[in-house]
PDB file of C-alpha atoms in Angstrom:
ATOM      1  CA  UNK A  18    -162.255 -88.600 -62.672  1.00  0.00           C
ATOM      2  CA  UNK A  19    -164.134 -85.254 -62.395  1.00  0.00           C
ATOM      3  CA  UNK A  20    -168.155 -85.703 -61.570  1.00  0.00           C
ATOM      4  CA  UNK A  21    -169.813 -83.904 -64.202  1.00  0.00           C
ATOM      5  CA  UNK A  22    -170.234 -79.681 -63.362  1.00  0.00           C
ATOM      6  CA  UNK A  23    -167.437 -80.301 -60.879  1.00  0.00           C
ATOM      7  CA  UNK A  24    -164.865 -77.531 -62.569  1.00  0.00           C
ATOM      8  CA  UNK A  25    -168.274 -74.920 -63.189  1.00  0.00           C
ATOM      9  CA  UNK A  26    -168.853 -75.292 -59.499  1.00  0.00           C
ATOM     10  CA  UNK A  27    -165.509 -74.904 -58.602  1.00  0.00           C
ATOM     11  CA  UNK A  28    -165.149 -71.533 -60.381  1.00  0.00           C
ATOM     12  CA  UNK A  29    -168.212 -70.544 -59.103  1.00  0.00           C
ATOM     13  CA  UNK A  30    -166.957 -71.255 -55.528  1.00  0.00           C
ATOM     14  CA  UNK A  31    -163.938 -69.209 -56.627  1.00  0.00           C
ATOM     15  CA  UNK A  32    -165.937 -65.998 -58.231  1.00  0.00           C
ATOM     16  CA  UNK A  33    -168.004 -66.287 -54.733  1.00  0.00           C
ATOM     17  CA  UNK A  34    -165.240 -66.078 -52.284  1.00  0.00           C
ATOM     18  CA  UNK A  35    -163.012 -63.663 -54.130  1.00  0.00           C
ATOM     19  CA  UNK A  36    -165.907 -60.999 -55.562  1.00  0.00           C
ATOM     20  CA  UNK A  37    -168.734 -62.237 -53.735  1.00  0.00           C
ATOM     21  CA  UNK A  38    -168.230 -62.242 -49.842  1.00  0.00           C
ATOM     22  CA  UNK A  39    -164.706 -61.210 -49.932  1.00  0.00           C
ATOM     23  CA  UNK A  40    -166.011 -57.866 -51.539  1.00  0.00           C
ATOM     24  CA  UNK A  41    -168.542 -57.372 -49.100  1.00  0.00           C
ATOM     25  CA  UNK A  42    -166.548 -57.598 -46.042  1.00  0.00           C
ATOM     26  CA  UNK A  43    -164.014 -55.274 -47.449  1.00  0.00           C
ATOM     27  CA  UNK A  44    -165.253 -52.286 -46.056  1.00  0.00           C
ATOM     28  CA  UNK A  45    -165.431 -53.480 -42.873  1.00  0.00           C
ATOM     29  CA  UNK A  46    -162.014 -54.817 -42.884  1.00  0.00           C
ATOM     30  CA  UNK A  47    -160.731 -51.393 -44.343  1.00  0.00           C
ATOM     31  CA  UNK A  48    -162.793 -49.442 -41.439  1.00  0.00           C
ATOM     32  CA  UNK A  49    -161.271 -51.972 -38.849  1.00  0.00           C
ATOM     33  CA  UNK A  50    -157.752 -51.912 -40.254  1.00  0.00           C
ATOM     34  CA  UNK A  51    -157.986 -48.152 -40.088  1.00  0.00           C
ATOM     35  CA  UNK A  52    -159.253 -47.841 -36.305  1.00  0.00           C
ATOM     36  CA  UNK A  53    -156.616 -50.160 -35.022  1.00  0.00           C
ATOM     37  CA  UNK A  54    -154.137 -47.738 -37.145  1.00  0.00           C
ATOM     38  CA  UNK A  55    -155.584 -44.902 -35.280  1.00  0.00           C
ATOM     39  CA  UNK A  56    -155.803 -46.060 -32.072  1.00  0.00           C
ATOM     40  CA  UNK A  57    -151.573 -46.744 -32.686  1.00  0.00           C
ATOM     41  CA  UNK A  58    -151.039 -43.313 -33.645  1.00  0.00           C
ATOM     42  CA  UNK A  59    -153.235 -41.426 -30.767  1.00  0.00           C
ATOM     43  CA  UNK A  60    -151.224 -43.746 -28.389  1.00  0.00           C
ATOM     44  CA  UNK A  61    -148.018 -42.736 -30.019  1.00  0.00           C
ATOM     45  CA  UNK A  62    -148.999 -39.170 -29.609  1.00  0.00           C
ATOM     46  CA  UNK A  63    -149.990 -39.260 -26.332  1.00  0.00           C
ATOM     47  CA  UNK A  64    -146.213 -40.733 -25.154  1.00  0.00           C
ATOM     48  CA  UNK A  65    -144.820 -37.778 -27.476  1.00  0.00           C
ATOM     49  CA  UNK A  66    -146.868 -35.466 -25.764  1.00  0.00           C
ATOM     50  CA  UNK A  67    -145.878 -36.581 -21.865  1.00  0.00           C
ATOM     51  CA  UNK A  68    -142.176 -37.595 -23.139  1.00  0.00           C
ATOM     52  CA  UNK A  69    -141.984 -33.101 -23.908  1.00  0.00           C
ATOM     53  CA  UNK A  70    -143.923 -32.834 -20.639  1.00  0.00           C
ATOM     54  CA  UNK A  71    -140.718 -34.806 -19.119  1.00  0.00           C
ATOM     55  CA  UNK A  72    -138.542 -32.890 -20.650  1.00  0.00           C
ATOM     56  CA  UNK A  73    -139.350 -29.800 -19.833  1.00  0.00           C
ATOM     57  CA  UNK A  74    -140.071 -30.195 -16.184  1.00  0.00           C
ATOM     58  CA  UNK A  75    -136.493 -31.054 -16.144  1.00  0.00           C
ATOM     59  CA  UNK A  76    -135.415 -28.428 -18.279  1.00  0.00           C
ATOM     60  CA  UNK A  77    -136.738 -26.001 -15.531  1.00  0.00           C
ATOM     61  CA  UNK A  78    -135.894 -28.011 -12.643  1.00  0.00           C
ATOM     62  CA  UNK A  79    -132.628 -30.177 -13.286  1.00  0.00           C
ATOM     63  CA  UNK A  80    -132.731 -31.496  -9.667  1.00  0.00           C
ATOM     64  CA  UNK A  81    -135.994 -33.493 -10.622  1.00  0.00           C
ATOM     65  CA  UNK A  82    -133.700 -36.366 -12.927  1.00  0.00           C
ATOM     66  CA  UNK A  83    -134.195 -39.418 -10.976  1.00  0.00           C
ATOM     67  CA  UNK A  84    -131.451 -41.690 -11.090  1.00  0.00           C
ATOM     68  CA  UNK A  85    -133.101 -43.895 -13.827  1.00  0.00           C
ATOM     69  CA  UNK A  86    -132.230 -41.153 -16.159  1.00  0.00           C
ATOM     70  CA  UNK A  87    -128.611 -41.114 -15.133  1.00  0.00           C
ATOM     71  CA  UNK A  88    -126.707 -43.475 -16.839  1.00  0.00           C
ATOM     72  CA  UNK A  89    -123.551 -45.540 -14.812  1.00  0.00           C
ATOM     73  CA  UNK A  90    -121.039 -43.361 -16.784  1.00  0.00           C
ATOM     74  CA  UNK A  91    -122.583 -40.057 -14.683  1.00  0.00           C
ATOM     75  CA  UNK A  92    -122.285 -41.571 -11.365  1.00  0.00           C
ATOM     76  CA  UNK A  93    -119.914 -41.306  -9.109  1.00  0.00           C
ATOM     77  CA  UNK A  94    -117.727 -44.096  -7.351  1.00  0.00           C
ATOM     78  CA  UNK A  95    -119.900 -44.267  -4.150  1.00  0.00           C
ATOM     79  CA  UNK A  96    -123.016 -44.404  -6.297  1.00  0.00           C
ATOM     80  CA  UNK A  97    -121.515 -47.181  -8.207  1.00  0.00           C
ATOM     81  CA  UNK A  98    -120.872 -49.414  -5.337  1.00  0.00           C
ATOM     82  CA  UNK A  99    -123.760 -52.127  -4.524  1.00  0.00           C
ATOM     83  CA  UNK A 100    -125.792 -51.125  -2.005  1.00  0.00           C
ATOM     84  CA  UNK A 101    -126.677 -54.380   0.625  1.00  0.00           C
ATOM     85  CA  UNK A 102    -130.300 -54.949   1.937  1.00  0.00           C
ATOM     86  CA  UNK A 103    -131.344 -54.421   4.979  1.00  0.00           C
ATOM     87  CA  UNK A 104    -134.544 -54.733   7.536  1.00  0.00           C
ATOM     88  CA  UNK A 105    -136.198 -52.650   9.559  1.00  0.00           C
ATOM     89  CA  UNK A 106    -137.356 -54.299  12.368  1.00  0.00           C
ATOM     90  CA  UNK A 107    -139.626 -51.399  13.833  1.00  0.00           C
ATOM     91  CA  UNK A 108    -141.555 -51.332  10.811  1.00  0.00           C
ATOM     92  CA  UNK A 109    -141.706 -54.937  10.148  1.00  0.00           C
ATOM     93  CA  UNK A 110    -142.913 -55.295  13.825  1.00  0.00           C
ATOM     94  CA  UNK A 111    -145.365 -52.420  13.056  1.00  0.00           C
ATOM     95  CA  UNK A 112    -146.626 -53.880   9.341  1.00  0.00           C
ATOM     96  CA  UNK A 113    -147.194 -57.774  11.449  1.00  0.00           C
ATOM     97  CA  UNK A 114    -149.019 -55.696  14.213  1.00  0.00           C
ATOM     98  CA  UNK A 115    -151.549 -53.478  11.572  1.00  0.00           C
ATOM     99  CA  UNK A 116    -151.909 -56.846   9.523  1.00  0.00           C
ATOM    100  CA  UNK A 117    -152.673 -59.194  13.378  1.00  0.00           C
ATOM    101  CA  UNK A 118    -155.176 -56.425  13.927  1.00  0.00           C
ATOM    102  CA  UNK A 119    -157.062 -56.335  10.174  1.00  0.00           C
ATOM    103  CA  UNK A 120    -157.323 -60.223  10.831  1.00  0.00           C
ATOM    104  CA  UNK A 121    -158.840 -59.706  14.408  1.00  0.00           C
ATOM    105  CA  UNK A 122    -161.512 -57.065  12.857  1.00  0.00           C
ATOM    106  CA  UNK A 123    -161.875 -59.498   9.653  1.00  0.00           C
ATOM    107  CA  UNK A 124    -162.721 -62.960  12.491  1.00  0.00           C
ATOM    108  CA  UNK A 125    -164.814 -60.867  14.267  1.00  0.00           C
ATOM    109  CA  UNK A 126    -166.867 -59.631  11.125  1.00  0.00           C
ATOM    110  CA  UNK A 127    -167.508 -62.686   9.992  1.00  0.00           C
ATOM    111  CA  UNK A 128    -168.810 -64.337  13.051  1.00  0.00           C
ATOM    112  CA  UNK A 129    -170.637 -61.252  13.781  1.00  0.00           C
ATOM    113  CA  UNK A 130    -172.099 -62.168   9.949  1.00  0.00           C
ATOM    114  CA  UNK A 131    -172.290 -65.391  10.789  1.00  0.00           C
ATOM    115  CA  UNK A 132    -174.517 -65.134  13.835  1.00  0.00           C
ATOM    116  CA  UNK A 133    -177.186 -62.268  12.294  1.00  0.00           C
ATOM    117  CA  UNK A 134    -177.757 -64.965   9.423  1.00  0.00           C
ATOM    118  CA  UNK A 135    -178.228 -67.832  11.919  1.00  0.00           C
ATOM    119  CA  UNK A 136    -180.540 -65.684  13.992  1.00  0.00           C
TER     120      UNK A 136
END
């Protein structure tokens, strides 16, 4: 059972949303569709633009191709073959020492710190 100006205010509901505010925020849908559009294409331009910058670098130095551009059937066997990790003691012995000595300087700082806001 339908109250009575129930269907008029439906349609009026209707005419609002669809002509009414709909309409009005067109524009500023269109004008946000379109920079998000834009932004796409200057991006797309941009990776054109530094893919020929690529290309020609190599074109006038070959040596430059770093083996990401080489694909497995280019390689040869020895390049192929997996190469097996290994460490380097005198540099991990030199990285622990550096980072020993940052935590030193960074105790010391902070009791340093410590003490001028006690004082």
């Amino acid at each position: 059972m339908d109250f009575p100006g129930e269907r008029l205010i439906i349609k009026m509901w209707d005419s609002l949303v669809d002509k009414g505010i709909g309409g009005a925020l067109s524009p500023w849908n269109e004008k946000r569709v379109g920079i998000a559009r834009n932004e796409v294409r200057k991006h797309e331009i941009i990776m054109l633009a530094e893919a020929e910058i690529q290309a020609r670098n190599i074109r006038r130095n070959p040596n430059l191709i770093s083996s990401q551009y080489l694909d497995s059937s280019t390689k040869t066997k020895s390049e192929v073959c997996k190469i097996e990790p290994s460490l380097n003691m005198s540099e991990l012995l030199s990285i622990n020492l550096a980072n020993e000595k940052h935590e030193a300087l960074r105790k010391e700082r902070n009791v340093s710190h410590a003490i001028i806001i006690a004082e």
